[in-house]
XYZ file of C-alpha atoms in Angstrom:
638
model
C -97.801 -5.163 61.481
C -96.792 -1.550 61.910
C -96.971 -1.963 65.689
C -94.748 -5.042 65.493
C -92.117 -3.213 63.421
C -92.281 -0.280 65.806
C -91.612 -2.575 68.767
C -88.662 -4.166 66.987
C -87.213 -0.757 66.189
C -87.659 0.331 69.807
C -85.947 -2.821 71.044
C -83.065 -2.188 68.660
C -82.680 1.362 69.926
C -82.760 0.209 73.545
C -80.160 -2.484 72.934
C -77.959 0.055 71.179
C -78.239 2.444 74.082
C -77.788 -0.199 76.760
C -74.941 -2.038 75.026
C -71.759 -1.034 76.815
C -68.203 -1.053 75.626
C -65.160 -2.206 77.542
C -61.461 -1.634 77.074
C -58.999 -4.513 76.778
C -55.851 -3.425 78.595
C -52.376 -4.931 78.742
C -49.627 -3.287 80.781
C -51.754 -0.168 81.321
C -52.262 0.318 77.576
C -55.672 -0.001 75.917
C -55.242 -2.377 72.979
C -58.864 -2.597 71.858
C -62.416 -1.511 72.694
C -65.077 -4.201 72.303
C -68.603 -5.100 73.311
C -68.907 -6.172 76.934
C -71.290 -9.057 76.267
C -69.846 -11.006 73.366
C -66.537 -9.277 72.672
C -63.236 -11.157 72.800
C -59.978 -9.504 73.859
C -56.950 -10.457 71.788
C -53.863 -10.055 73.946
C -50.548 -10.252 72.098
C -47.684 -11.949 73.916
C -44.815 -9.420 74.159
C -42.196 -9.852 71.441
C -39.357 -10.379 73.916
C -40.944 -13.567 75.275
C -40.143 -16.906 73.581
C -42.854 -19.150 72.172
C -40.601 -22.055 71.237
C -41.992 -25.527 70.658
C -39.197 -28.078 70.222
C -40.070 -31.759 70.332
C -37.495 -34.496 69.729
C -39.187 -37.428 71.424
C -41.287 -38.110 74.524
C -38.177 -38.006 76.693
C -36.734 -34.839 75.183
C -38.632 -31.616 74.514
C -38.772 -27.904 75.413
C -42.063 -26.028 75.209
C -43.084 -22.513 76.233
C -46.718 -21.568 76.702
C -48.644 -18.631 78.155
C -51.943 -18.338 79.945
C -54.321 -15.944 81.665
C -56.570 -17.066 84.509
C -59.978 -15.435 84.157
C -62.890 -15.495 86.566
C -64.169 -18.777 85.197
C -61.610 -20.298 82.843
C -57.949 -20.655 81.959
C -57.063 -19.164 78.572
C -53.902 -20.219 76.715
C -52.087 -19.419 73.519
C -51.909 -22.062 70.798
C -48.478 -23.222 71.914
C -48.365 -26.130 69.454
C -48.019 -23.610 66.631
C -46.053 -21.046 68.644
C -49.088 -18.767 68.799
C -48.431 -15.203 69.946
C -52.001 -14.335 70.977
C -54.281 -15.253 73.878
C -58.004 -14.772 73.236
C -60.130 -14.080 76.314
C -63.873 -13.267 76.410
C -64.307 -9.801 77.895
C -66.903 -11.096 80.342
C -64.326 -13.414 81.959
C -61.959 -10.534 82.784
C -64.411 -7.738 83.457
C -63.437 -5.586 86.417
C -60.299 -7.495 87.358
C -56.577 -7.120 86.744
C -54.700 -10.410 86.395
C -51.093 -11.301 85.547
C -49.784 -12.998 82.456
C -48.122 -16.316 83.244
C -45.430 -18.160 81.363
C -45.261 -21.935 81.506
C -42.347 -24.142 80.589
C -42.384 -27.887 79.968
C -39.087 -29.668 79.570
C -37.626 -33.127 79.600
C -34.012 -33.869 78.858
C -32.679 -37.172 77.692
C -29.220 -38.351 78.672
C -28.871 -39.598 75.115
C -27.197 -37.363 72.570
C -29.696 -36.743 69.779
C -28.813 -35.881 66.207
C -32.426 -35.719 64.990
C -33.869 -32.225 64.434
C -36.558 -30.801 66.670
C -40.144 -30.861 65.396
C -42.795 -28.187 65.800
C -46.278 -28.921 67.110
C -47.808 -29.263 63.650
C -45.487 -32.184 62.832
C -46.377 -34.302 65.852
C -48.327 -37.511 65.522
C -51.701 -37.756 67.236
C -50.156 -39.920 69.964
C -47.350 -37.433 70.575
C -49.817 -34.561 70.677
C -51.949 -36.384 73.242
C -48.816 -37.091 75.255
C -48.003 -33.374 75.486
C -51.614 -32.515 76.315
C -51.456 -35.058 79.121
C -48.497 -33.397 80.814
C -48.954 -31.353 83.950
C -49.721 -27.938 82.485
C -48.832 -25.291 85.006
C -46.139 -27.253 86.826
C -43.394 -24.732 86.047
C -44.942 -21.282 85.897
C -43.356 -17.862 86.095
C -45.272 -14.755 87.075
C -44.377 -12.178 84.431
C -44.202 -8.408 84.760
C -47.231 -8.091 82.500
C -50.905 -7.799 83.410
C -54.208 -7.696 81.547
C -57.602 -6.316 82.486
C -61.013 -5.318 81.157
C -62.800 -2.179 82.372
C -65.694 0.014 81.243
C -64.684 2.320 78.451
C -65.604 5.963 78.193
C -63.986 8.098 75.547
C -61.613 10.655 76.980
C -61.176 8.920 80.332
C -58.630 6.288 79.359
C -56.286 7.148 82.206
C -58.975 6.426 84.783
C -59.310 2.884 83.463
C -55.742 1.894 84.026
C -54.976 -0.312 87.041
C -52.073 0.673 89.269
C -48.689 -0.615 88.087
C -47.212 -3.624 89.823
C -44.830 -2.722 92.641
C -41.424 -4.269 92.103
C -38.836 -4.700 94.844
C -35.800 -2.482 95.186
C -33.596 -5.374 96.245
C -33.787 -9.131 95.873
C -32.103 -12.067 97.542
C -30.469 -14.546 95.170
C -31.446 -17.989 96.431
C -30.262 -21.507 95.648
C -32.203 -24.341 97.271
C -33.528 -22.023 99.956
C -30.116 -20.559 100.830
C -29.419 -16.896 100.149
C -26.088 -16.395 98.398
C -26.251 -12.628 97.815
C -28.482 -9.565 97.887
C -28.513 -7.393 94.766
C -30.421 -4.553 93.156
C -33.521 -5.735 91.283
C -33.025 -3.614 88.172
C -29.290 -3.922 87.588
C -28.151 -6.710 89.914
C -26.517 -9.948 88.798
C -27.021 -13.158 90.759
C -23.832 -15.238 90.839
C -25.041 -18.735 91.625
C -22.249 -21.080 92.780
C -21.922 -24.452 91.136
C -22.224 -27.054 93.933
C -18.776 -28.281 94.863
C -19.720 -31.926 94.436
C -20.242 -31.349 90.705
C -17.299 -31.849 88.418
C -16.050 -28.640 86.777
C -13.551 -29.625 84.105
C -12.138 -28.350 80.817
C -9.557 -30.576 79.116
C -8.854 -30.260 75.396
C -6.144 -32.268 73.663
C -7.411 -32.206 70.089
C -10.663 -32.297 68.149
C -10.708 -36.038 68.800
C -9.823 -35.969 72.486
C -11.556 -33.665 74.936
C -13.557 -33.822 78.154
C -15.620 -30.792 79.186
C -18.285 -30.214 81.826
C -20.408 -27.083 81.857
C -23.428 -25.826 83.808
C -26.319 -23.645 82.761
C -29.596 -22.115 83.914
C -32.426 -21.821 81.413
C -34.660 -18.875 82.342
C -37.855 -17.813 80.641
C -35.906 -15.753 78.130
C -32.548 -17.389 77.510
C -29.831 -19.754 78.681
C -26.972 -18.666 80.945
C -23.823 -20.786 81.234
C -20.789 -20.640 83.423
C -17.566 -19.651 81.668
C -16.657 -23.296 81.228
C -13.614 -22.482 79.085
C -12.063 -21.172 82.308
C -13.853 -23.596 84.665
C -15.748 -20.691 86.257
C -17.351 -21.762 89.570
C -20.467 -19.590 89.165
C -23.333 -18.972 86.764
C -24.188 -15.282 86.413
C -27.843 -14.448 85.759
C -29.578 -11.032 85.865
C -31.732 -10.912 88.988
C -34.782 -9.865 86.955
C -34.527 -13.084 84.928
C -35.050 -15.354 87.942
C -37.341 -13.137 90.033
C -40.172 -15.249 91.486
C -39.140 -18.135 89.234
C -37.792 -21.609 89.896
C -35.096 -22.605 87.439
C -32.906 -25.677 87.727
C -29.140 -25.832 87.413
C -28.362 -28.186 84.536
C -25.159 -30.029 83.767
C -23.808 -30.518 80.259
C -21.017 -32.886 79.276
C -19.034 -32.777 76.035
C -16.640 -35.673 75.576
C -14.867 -37.499 72.788
C -12.000 -39.961 73.211
C -10.514 -41.313 69.997
C -7.649 -43.563 70.908
C -4.997 -43.039 73.569
C -3.548 -39.619 74.308
C 0.120 -39.366 73.240
C 2.519 -39.555 76.152
C 3.616 -36.193 77.446
C 0.854 -34.198 75.783
C -0.782 -31.753 78.185
C -4.425 -30.796 78.016
C -5.183 -27.263 76.889
C -7.292 -24.947 78.989
C -9.823 -22.598 77.464
C -7.522 -19.593 77.186
C -4.940 -21.703 75.318
C -7.239 -22.682 72.451
C -6.866 -21.291 68.957
C -9.879 -19.428 67.501
C -10.695 -22.468 65.341
C -10.516 -24.825 68.327
C -12.728 -22.528 70.370
C -15.282 -22.359 67.561
C -15.149 -26.146 67.273
C -16.145 -26.522 70.931
C -18.873 -23.878 70.693
C -20.411 -25.650 67.701
C -20.743 -28.975 69.538
C -24.065 -29.752 71.138
C -24.061 -31.360 74.592
C -23.766 -35.127 74.474
C -25.010 -35.515 78.033
C -27.515 -33.231 79.719
C -28.794 -33.728 83.228
C -31.133 -31.699 85.444
C -29.555 -31.491 88.870
C -31.513 -31.210 92.120
C -30.590 -27.559 92.647
C -32.958 -24.676 91.955
C -32.326 -20.944 91.795
C -34.566 -17.951 92.263
C -34.620 -14.314 93.308
C -37.098 -13.201 95.951
C -37.869 -9.845 97.477
C -35.366 -8.882 100.149
C -37.236 -7.824 103.278
C -35.748 -5.654 106.012
C -37.440 -5.873 109.442
C -39.352 -2.707 110.278
C -41.494 -3.810 113.221
C -40.427 -3.296 116.817
C -40.043 -6.618 118.617
C -41.135 -7.149 122.191
C -38.126 -6.990 124.530
C -37.032 -9.890 126.693
C -36.211 -8.399 130.098
C -34.186 -10.000 132.864
C -36.176 -9.285 136.018
C -33.412 -10.333 138.390
C -32.055 -7.587 140.606
C -28.491 -8.673 139.935
C -28.426 -7.886 136.245
C -25.128 -8.400 134.546
C -23.092 -5.562 133.175
C -23.571 -6.987 129.706
C -27.307 -6.405 129.921
C -26.736 -2.686 130.201
C -24.560 -2.537 127.119
C -26.019 -0.867 124.063
C -24.694 -1.821 120.638
C -25.727 0.410 117.760
C -26.242 -1.753 114.678
C -25.720 0.002 111.348
C -28.622 2.018 110.034
C -30.359 0.152 107.235
C -32.616 2.000 104.814
C -35.769 -0.089 104.753
C -36.521 1.025 101.222
C -33.017 -0.104 100.198
C -33.245 2.254 97.208
C -30.123 4.405 97.320
C -28.049 1.954 99.341
C -28.364 -0.926 96.902
C -27.250 1.031 93.862
C -23.675 0.310 95.029
C -24.414 -3.162 96.352
C -22.367 -6.112 95.208
C -22.602 -9.748 96.121
C -20.399 -9.405 99.187
C -21.316 -6.178 100.969
C -23.971 -3.573 101.710
C -22.687 -0.023 102.063
C -24.566 2.095 104.599
C -24.075 5.520 106.093
C -22.247 3.947 109.037
C -19.943 1.668 107.125
C -20.085 -1.664 105.354
C -21.988 -4.765 106.391
C -20.411 -7.835 104.880
C -22.987 -10.264 103.598
C -22.451 -13.986 103.977
C -23.590 -17.014 102.006
C -26.546 -17.240 104.404
C -28.547 -14.025 104.707
C -32.088 -15.056 105.646
C -35.206 -13.233 104.506
C -37.188 -12.340 107.614
C -40.741 -13.657 107.862
C -43.403 -13.590 110.566
C -46.131 -15.928 109.351
C -46.671 -19.366 110.829
C -47.305 -22.411 108.626
C -50.321 -24.010 110.278
C -51.231 -26.480 107.575
C -49.097 -28.490 105.189
C -50.658 -29.837 102.025
C -49.817 -33.484 101.470
C -51.828 -34.014 98.294
C -49.279 -34.454 95.543
C -51.758 -34.295 92.708
C -51.171 -31.540 90.164
C -47.823 -30.795 91.777
C -44.601 -30.372 89.862
C -41.795 -32.896 90.112
C -40.167 -30.593 92.605
C -42.052 -28.233 94.903
C -41.937 -24.541 93.951
C -39.143 -22.488 95.417
C -40.369 -20.362 98.278
C -41.064 -16.759 97.353
C -41.208 -13.769 99.631
C -44.863 -14.545 100.325
C -44.335 -18.170 101.300
C -40.753 -18.380 102.547
C -41.532 -19.723 106.023
C -39.401 -22.869 106.250
C -41.121 -26.092 107.231
C -38.523 -28.466 108.691
C -38.346 -31.982 107.339
C -36.090 -34.709 108.701
C -34.377 -36.836 106.053
C -34.302 -40.420 107.298
C -32.438 -43.526 106.180
C -33.187 -46.747 108.045
C -35.031 -44.826 110.788
C -31.947 -42.667 111.384
C -32.170 -38.924 110.842
C -29.264 -37.729 108.692
C -30.228 -34.109 108.001
C -32.976 -31.519 108.286
C -34.033 -29.527 105.231
C -36.855 -27.260 104.143
C -40.032 -28.996 102.928
C -40.516 -26.839 99.842
C -36.978 -26.403 98.584
C -34.882 -28.968 100.411
C -33.201 -31.978 98.867
C -32.401 -34.991 101.020
C -28.899 -36.234 100.342
C -28.358 -39.869 101.319
C -24.887 -41.395 101.428
C -25.163 -45.150 100.965
C -23.463 -47.490 103.460
C -19.805 -48.298 102.825
C -20.590 -52.006 102.468
C -22.343 -51.258 99.174
C -20.085 -51.057 96.156
C -20.574 -48.969 93.037
C -18.618 -49.437 89.831
C -18.606 -48.469 86.179
C -16.007 -50.064 83.932
C -16.512 -49.335 80.260
C -14.512 -50.405 77.228
C -17.240 -50.548 74.611
C -20.950 -51.147 74.283
C -20.128 -54.874 74.342
C -17.568 -54.758 77.160
C -18.636 -53.204 80.423
C -19.410 -53.878 84.070
C -21.649 -51.633 86.154
C -23.213 -51.607 89.594
C -25.392 -48.717 90.762
C -28.442 -47.900 92.879
C -31.803 -46.197 92.579
C -35.041 -45.637 94.443
C -38.580 -45.114 93.221
C -40.774 -42.482 94.868
C -44.431 -42.068 94.017
C -43.405 -39.641 91.272
C -39.912 -40.289 89.969
C -36.947 -42.627 89.884
C -33.689 -41.295 91.367
C -30.292 -42.819 90.580
C -26.797 -42.606 91.881
C -24.334 -41.129 89.379
C -23.744 -44.208 87.238
C -20.865 -42.998 85.077
C -18.828 -41.709 88.023
C -19.755 -44.655 90.293
C -21.052 -42.392 93.046
C -22.937 -43.633 96.112
C -25.118 -40.620 96.857
C -28.827 -40.317 96.077
C -30.522 -36.908 96.103
C -34.303 -36.820 96.499
C -36.567 -33.758 96.978
C -37.835 -33.775 100.560
C -41.437 -33.173 99.511
C -41.473 -36.505 97.649
C -40.310 -38.423 100.721
C -42.701 -37.044 103.344
C -45.040 -39.727 104.711
C -43.469 -42.314 102.423
C -41.045 -45.201 102.815
C -39.043 -46.157 99.746
C -36.585 -49.016 99.380
C -33.193 -48.964 97.727
C -32.632 -51.057 94.618
C -29.310 -52.426 93.417
C -28.543 -53.059 89.757
C -25.588 -55.093 88.514
C -24.957 -55.777 84.850
C -21.975 -57.074 82.933
C -21.203 -57.857 79.327
C -18.017 -59.350 77.902
C -17.076 -59.651 74.248
C -15.059 -62.836 73.674
C -14.288 -62.129 70.030
C -10.617 -61.888 69.091
C -11.473 -59.287 66.471
C -9.936 -55.904 67.140
C -12.662 -53.458 68.079
C -12.867 -50.359 65.934
C -12.938 -47.377 68.250
C -14.513 -45.221 65.582
C -17.439 -47.554 64.860
C -18.162 -49.783 67.856
C -17.186 -47.444 70.648
C -18.443 -44.131 69.387
C -18.755 -41.126 71.615
C -22.485 -41.719 72.085
C -22.407 -45.366 73.134
C -21.595 -44.821 76.791
C -24.671 -42.654 77.232
C -26.819 -45.053 75.246
C -25.590 -47.761 77.604
C -26.454 -45.687 80.677
C -29.976 -45.139 79.358
C -30.448 -48.868 78.860
C -29.044 -49.631 82.318
C -31.581 -47.294 83.897
C -34.373 -49.458 82.511
C -33.188 -52.508 84.475
C -35.115 -53.467 87.605
C -32.312 -54.952 89.689
C -32.668 -56.304 93.220
C -34.627 -54.690 96.017
C -32.592 -54.157 99.204
C -35.133 -54.448 101.997
C -32.635 -53.458 104.679
C -32.247 -49.903 103.330
C -35.129 -47.462 103.036
C -35.594 -43.715 102.682
C -38.254 -41.492 104.181
C -38.836 -38.016 105.546
C -41.098 -36.602 108.213
C -42.231 -33.112 109.098
C -40.754 -32.093 112.412
C -42.925 -30.738 115.180
C -41.163 -27.683 116.536
C -41.385 -28.979 120.105
C -39.213 -31.948 119.139
C -36.215 -29.825 118.157
C -33.633 -29.558 120.883
C -32.675 -26.088 122.090
C -29.002 -26.703 121.397
C -29.551 -27.097 117.643
C -32.100 -25.186 115.632
C -32.465 -26.208 111.991
C -34.858 -24.249 109.784
C -37.508 -24.015 112.510
C -37.019 -24.395 116.222
C -38.540 -23.832 119.626
C -36.405 -23.100 122.681
C -37.472 -23.619 126.259
C -35.715 -23.394 129.618
C -32.433 -22.218 128.189
C -30.178 -19.686 129.892
C -28.479 -16.965 127.867
C -26.059 -14.140 128.454
C -27.715 -11.355 126.516
C -26.855 -7.846 125.311
C -29.108 -4.848 124.716
C -28.919 -3.907 121.032
C -30.219 -0.778 119.301
C -31.375 -1.033 115.686
C -31.872 2.184 113.709
C -34.168 1.914 110.668
C -34.798 4.698 108.174
C -37.531 4.908 105.565
C -37.157 6.333 102.080
C -38.278 9.786 103.272
C -35.386 9.896 105.795
C -37.602 9.339 108.830
C -35.614 7.221 111.278
C -36.660 5.291 114.337
C -34.718 3.281 116.911
C -35.645 -0.092 118.330
C -33.956 -1.457 121.441
C -34.139 -5.144 122.237
C -32.244 -7.921 123.975
C -30.078 -10.220 121.914
C -28.019 -13.321 122.466
C -24.737 -14.124 120.786
C -24.931 -17.248 118.640
C -22.798 -19.224 116.240
C -24.219 -19.836 112.780
C -22.848 -22.798 110.860
C -23.629 -22.777 107.145
C -22.699 -25.586 104.774
C -22.859 -25.225 100.996
C -21.672 -28.405 99.350
C -18.623 -29.452 101.365
C -17.606 -25.945 102.457
C -18.588 -25.118 106.024
C -18.575 -21.529 107.283
C -19.074 -20.390 110.884
C -20.327 -16.922 111.772
C -20.828 -15.212 115.121
C -23.813 -12.896 115.239
C -26.373 -11.268 117.520
C -29.803 -12.864 117.543
C -32.644 -10.575 118.765
C -35.149 -12.132 121.146
C -38.850 -11.426 121.314
C -42.041 -13.255 122.153
C -44.941 -13.766 119.771
C -48.113 -14.215 121.774
C -50.231 -15.107 118.759
C -48.416 -18.235 117.683
C -47.484 -21.355 119.544
C -44.145 -21.796 117.846
C -41.295 -19.551 116.803
C -39.521 -19.849 113.505
C -36.109 -19.053 112.121
C -36.009 -16.931 109.022
C -34.285 -19.431 106.764
C -33.348 -23.109 106.624
C -29.937 -22.933 108.322
C -28.283 -24.882 111.108
C -27.541 -22.767 114.172
C -25.559 -23.978 117.150
C -26.593 -22.138 120.300
C -24.288 -22.044 123.297
C -26.938 -23.220 125.756
C -24.360 -23.779 128.499
C -23.814 -20.030 128.948
C -25.884 -18.751 131.844
C -27.062 -15.200 132.402
C -24.997 -13.499 135.087
C -28.092 -11.889 136.492
C -30.204 -15.029 136.657
C -32.065 -17.007 133.995
C -35.561 -16.895 132.648
C -37.324 -19.382 130.421
C -37.534 -18.358 126.781
C -40.934 -19.481 125.548
C -41.748 -19.232 121.848
C -38.671 -17.081 121.178
C -38.230 -15.956 117.601
C -34.660 -15.746 116.293
C -34.319 -13.055 113.658
C -30.778 -13.384 112.273
C -28.864 -10.205 111.563
C -25.625 -11.432 110.046
C -23.102 -8.771 111.018
C -19.446 -9.545 111.735
C -18.764 -9.570 115.459
C -15.598 -7.551 115.000
C -17.604 -4.671 113.575
C -19.883 -4.559 116.618
C -17.108 -4.653 119.220
């Protein structure tokens, strides 16, 4: 018996000696020290991050959640109760440093709701199962927070801390794959333009007659609106708020029409409102909310720092232009000091000012060899390309076997204008007196409609949902007439909510399938893109160019500068945002990549190349030529 007790005591001593302790670390700060075998790290979600859970109904909710991906499992907070802690077994994080992710689930109903939001504890079992069945992880944001677990030794805390995450000096503000500005990461503001096809209106006659459209972006932390009182054409968001995120531009509509407007009365604009009228508008919730097919983000702005191979004209009769040397402005590749004075329209350098344009592509060098076509566990819209995956994959948008546009696979939206022979209408007097005709199509994931209320004939569908599919157009016509001679009470039977209730009911109708109109999209092989037009990704062969020798000076943060000389062709860049088309003339450096079979443009733009211009010294075939756009005004280079 004594021997048995002695063995137990020895085993206890050995386990005490061998038991190791580990430190639970968040953002380089040790928050607890626990046992490595059975200890659990409790990571608090930072106070500045929202944990809202708002549930109105299955078609209208907003939910934030947070998770940490360990070695073996995914660990989440209790988002139903707005939990502020994530519990992770130490063994699942041992020796690794992983980021904290924020998730966001949202659905918005077109119907104006007056019922209050419910928290997770007040949901029925069916509603709870509905939320649990949603695609967790479909809208995730990588946060500037990280957690880790490392061996703990007293007095050596600093040695345990993982290196801090490197953040960019400058970021490109991007909307649907198009760069609209380059700003400083820390202090920069992204001014995202409201697409011109969206109505931007503020009309206020009285508290019973007004019509207002506004637009907003809901980031992980808060909501940012345009200054709709003054019909502002942009939404201003701090660059840090949308860094490596994918947030949609939403439209809100506030409207109330009580009887006819007196003759001669003019609508007030926002700056003409009294304080009480302004407060009245601010206190109104949106009657109509719609998620538009436009997404914004901020990605790391990359400056080229590798020397390209030079295309050389071997002909003995070289043109005089080939001997020219144009010194392009020095660009600090660290962008630190230069971007402190950067605004959305220019970059100031030691040689002058480079005017930025609505299309300033982020340069990339990787080649997309494989394209995933499995749509399972994907979000409704593909994630916006970040700096690590911004290589555009060209997709042709097709209606009735006719290509109408080329967009990026990940971020592009196919815009289809319906044939003129199809009519759209929306005539509304009351919920019992209306006539409507509109169109929709069903993809494998979602149903997409034309704008019913405004009788539009355009359908916008994310390109990724159309690839390898073929979807028919459906027409819906519905009419209702009230034959009663009773005067309709505007206040009761035609309330401000009825038109949107009607639209919701119309969307549930099946209508008639139009077999002669179908939508699809296909990924374009680079060899099939003509040399005259390069959209997003292109390959050029057997094309003659009049080129110029260009010198690019690049300087690092420690003031070490190097010069790169390469041949460049002059090209026209045509950029269209909404209905506004801009044309730029720029130099496009030429080099050959021997490791890839195809060359890629840096961003999904349409570039018209003057392929009829021949080199004065003879022509050579450009095989696998990579166009790296440097958007600099031609007048500055002359």
